[in-house]
């Protein structure tokens, strides 16, 4: 069975807004989910309420397989951000945000996995640049 990484926005949309339930069932039948250290860090950074913190901590404990970007992925992310951000005239803030997306996509590529996301714009760019499969969830 193929593997996939869920992007941070998928967890947030599901946990906070109840989005993607049916789509996530489909994703669960299509892929074995692996966890990204980048996604777990983003979730922890953004967990402001005690309830959110408990959810993220539970996910971290349950994540028996966590993939981390190697140094080479950080190096490649810098190139991608310079290329893509320069071509699109992105400011420093957008480039910084795109870095984590690039690290997630590069980690997925390293493992031959897909990225499941609700961030169609950034991950379609990354999918095209890196040859990574991107499964975009629709906002329901």
mmCIF file of C-alpha atoms in Angstrom:
data_model
loop_
_atom_site.group_PDB
_atom_site.id
_atom_site.type_symbol
_atom_site.label_atom_id
_atom_site.label_comp_id
_atom_site.label_asym_id
_atom_site.label_seq_id
_atom_site.Cartn_x
_atom_site.Cartn_y
_atom_site.Cartn_z
ATOM 1 C CA UNK A 1 0.000 0.000 0.000
ATOM 2 C CA UNK A 2 1.188 3.521 -0.737
ATOM 3 C CA UNK A 3 2.170 5.932 2.014
ATOM 4 C CA UNK A 4 1.257 9.565 2.588
ATOM 5 C CA UNK A 5 1.948 12.462 4.926
ATOM 6 C CA UNK A 6 -0.966 14.588 6.117
ATOM 7 C CA UNK A 7 -0.205 18.302 5.942
ATOM 8 C CA UNK A 8 -0.728 20.463 9.021
ATOM 9 C CA UNK A 9 -3.801 22.174 7.563
ATOM 10 C CA UNK A 10 -5.586 18.814 7.277
ATOM 11 C CA UNK A 11 -5.312 18.206 11.030
ATOM 12 C CA UNK A 12 -6.302 21.765 11.884
ATOM 13 C CA UNK A 13 -9.255 21.783 9.504
ATOM 14 C CA UNK A 14 -10.493 18.483 10.860
ATOM 15 C CA UNK A 15 -9.913 19.161 14.542
ATOM 16 C CA UNK A 16 -11.050 22.781 14.677
ATOM 17 C CA UNK A 17 -13.687 22.957 11.938
ATOM 18 C CA UNK A 18 -14.796 19.345 11.458
ATOM 19 C CA UNK A 19 -13.688 19.409 7.820
ATOM 20 C CA UNK A 20 -12.613 16.529 5.596
ATOM 21 C CA UNK A 21 -14.217 13.615 7.533
ATOM 22 C CA UNK A 22 -15.451 11.730 4.448
ATOM 23 C CA UNK A 23 -12.349 12.563 2.470
ATOM 24 C CA UNK A 24 -10.092 11.345 5.281
ATOM 25 C CA UNK A 25 -11.898 7.997 5.268
ATOM 26 C CA UNK A 26 -11.047 7.708 1.578
ATOM 27 C CA UNK A 27 -7.450 8.745 2.258
ATOM 28 C CA UNK A 28 -7.230 6.077 4.979
ATOM 29 C CA UNK A 29 -8.235 3.408 2.454
ATOM 30 C CA UNK A 30 -5.741 4.672 -0.138
ATOM 31 C CA UNK A 31 -2.658 5.269 1.995
ATOM 32 C CA UNK A 32 -0.772 4.219 5.086
ATOM 33 C CA UNK A 33 -0.293 7.498 6.951
ATOM 34 C CA UNK A 34 3.159 8.445 8.143
ATOM 35 C CA UNK A 35 3.900 11.450 10.287
ATOM 36 C CA UNK A 36 6.192 14.327 9.431
ATOM 37 C CA UNK A 37 8.366 15.849 12.148
ATOM 38 C CA UNK A 38 7.735 19.213 10.443
ATOM 39 C CA UNK A 39 3.948 18.803 10.695
ATOM 40 C CA UNK A 40 4.136 17.696 14.328
ATOM 41 C CA UNK A 41 6.261 20.744 15.133
ATOM 42 C CA UNK A 42 3.842 23.092 13.348
ATOM 43 C CA UNK A 43 0.919 21.562 15.246
ATOM 44 C CA UNK A 44 2.690 21.904 18.588
ATOM 45 C CA UNK A 45 3.671 25.504 17.856
ATOM 46 C CA UNK A 46 0.075 26.410 17.042
ATOM 47 C CA UNK A 47 -1.671 24.533 19.875
ATOM 48 C CA UNK A 48 -2.780 27.410 22.079
ATOM 49 C CA UNK A 49 -5.546 25.831 24.148
ATOM 50 C CA UNK A 50 -5.074 22.996 26.611
ATOM 51 C CA UNK A 51 -7.421 20.824 24.527
ATOM 52 C CA UNK A 52 -5.366 21.456 21.383
ATOM 53 C CA UNK A 53 -2.153 20.721 23.260
ATOM 54 C CA UNK A 54 -3.557 17.382 24.462
ATOM 55 C CA UNK A 55 -4.614 16.445 20.931
ATOM 56 C CA UNK A 56 -1.167 17.220 19.529
ATOM 57 C CA UNK A 57 0.550 15.367 22.372
ATOM 58 C CA UNK A 58 -1.674 12.334 21.749
ATOM 59 C CA UNK A 59 -0.860 12.404 18.050
ATOM 60 C CA UNK A 60 2.851 12.632 18.832
ATOM 61 C CA UNK A 61 2.648 9.608 21.136
ATOM 62 C CA UNK A 62 0.692 7.611 18.536
ATOM 63 C CA UNK A 63 3.066 8.518 15.710
ATOM 64 C CA UNK A 64 5.180 5.379 15.818
ATOM 65 C CA UNK A 65 6.768 6.231 12.463
ATOM 66 C CA UNK A 66 7.874 9.852 12.131
ATOM 67 C CA UNK A 67 9.810 10.991 9.083
ATOM 68 C CA UNK A 68 12.312 13.830 9.415
ATOM 69 C CA UNK A 69 13.853 15.894 6.639
ATOM 70 C CA UNK A 70 17.593 15.211 6.336
ATOM 71 C CA UNK A 71 20.159 17.988 5.920
ATOM 72 C CA UNK A 72 20.003 17.532 2.144
ATOM 73 C CA UNK A 73 16.277 18.389 2.214
ATOM 74 C CA UNK A 74 16.999 21.655 4.023
ATOM 75 C CA UNK A 75 19.611 22.467 1.396
ATOM 76 C CA UNK A 76 17.203 21.672 -1.451
ATOM 77 C CA UNK A 77 14.406 23.659 0.245
ATOM 78 C CA UNK A 78 16.620 26.751 0.145
ATOM 79 C CA UNK A 79 17.064 26.354 -3.598
ATOM 80 C CA UNK A 80 13.351 25.789 -4.166
ATOM 81 C CA UNK A 81 12.346 28.803 -2.100
ATOM 82 C CA UNK A 82 14.802 31.034 -3.930
ATOM 83 C CA UNK A 83 13.606 29.756 -7.335
ATOM 84 C CA UNK A 84 9.849 29.709 -6.714
ATOM 85 C CA UNK A 85 9.708 32.725 -4.403
ATOM 86 C CA UNK A 86 11.879 34.771 -6.735
ATOM 87 C CA UNK A 87 9.770 33.918 -9.782
ATOM 88 C CA UNK A 88 6.586 34.881 -7.924
ATOM 89 C CA UNK A 89 7.960 37.924 -6.092
ATOM 90 C CA UNK A 90 7.194 36.506 -2.658
ATOM 91 C CA UNK A 91 8.083 38.515 0.429
ATOM 92 C CA UNK A 92 10.164 37.110 3.285
ATOM 93 C CA UNK A 93 7.099 35.996 5.248
ATOM 94 C CA UNK A 94 5.677 33.931 2.381
ATOM 95 C CA UNK A 95 9.089 32.396 1.702
ATOM 96 C CA UNK A 96 9.382 31.421 5.381
ATOM 97 C CA UNK A 97 5.934 29.785 5.327
ATOM 98 C CA UNK A 98 6.758 27.947 2.112
ATOM 99 C CA UNK A 99 9.906 26.477 3.685
ATOM 100 C CA UNK A 100 7.966 24.048 5.866
ATOM 101 C CA UNK A 101 5.794 23.011 2.924
ATOM 102 C CA UNK A 102 8.943 22.383 0.905
ATOM 103 C CA UNK A 103 10.418 20.291 3.740
ATOM 104 C CA UNK A 104 7.228 18.236 3.972
ATOM 105 C CA UNK A 105 7.205 17.623 0.202
ATOM 106 C CA UNK A 106 10.917 16.789 0.122
ATOM 107 C CA UNK A 107 10.461 14.307 2.967
ATOM 108 C CA UNK A 108 7.553 12.703 1.124
ATOM 109 C CA UNK A 109 9.674 12.441 -2.035
ATOM 110 C CA UNK A 110 12.491 10.804 -0.088
ATOM 111 C CA UNK A 111 10.101 8.040 1.005
ATOM 112 C CA UNK A 112 8.105 7.793 -2.230
ATOM 113 C CA UNK A 113 5.021 9.070 -0.422
ATOM 114 C CA UNK A 114 2.212 11.442 -1.330
ATOM 115 C CA UNK A 115 1.239 14.612 0.513
ATOM 116 C CA UNK A 116 -2.407 15.015 1.530
ATOM 117 C CA UNK A 117 -3.241 18.703 1.901
ATOM 118 C CA UNK A 118 -5.902 21.387 1.699
ATOM 119 C CA UNK A 119 -3.210 23.848 0.537
ATOM 120 C CA UNK A 120 -3.640 23.302 -3.178
ATOM 121 C CA UNK A 121 -1.703 26.363 -4.344
ATOM 122 C CA UNK A 122 1.627 25.689 -2.632
ATOM 123 C CA UNK A 123 1.621 21.917 -2.969
ATOM 124 C CA UNK A 124 0.711 21.927 -6.653
ATOM 125 C CA UNK A 125 3.843 24.025 -7.178
ATOM 126 C CA UNK A 126 5.877 21.611 -5.061
ATOM 127 C CA UNK A 127 4.372 18.563 -6.730
ATOM 128 C CA UNK A 128 5.325 19.900 -10.150
ATOM 129 C CA UNK A 129 8.827 20.944 -9.041
ATOM 130 C CA UNK A 130 9.616 17.723 -7.169
ATOM 131 C CA UNK A 131 7.519 15.064 -8.860
ATOM 132 C CA UNK A 132 5.675 14.384 -5.604
ATOM 133 C CA UNK A 133 2.111 13.066 -5.659
ATOM 134 C CA UNK A 134 -0.261 15.577 -4.074
ATOM 135 C CA UNK A 135 -3.771 14.635 -2.988
ATOM 136 C CA UNK A 136 -5.760 17.826 -2.442
ATOM 137 C CA UNK A 137 -8.740 17.790 -0.126
ATOM 138 C CA UNK A 138 -11.642 19.970 -1.098
ATOM 139 C CA UNK A 139 -13.061 22.472 1.373
ATOM 140 C CA UNK A 140 -16.475 21.093 2.322
#
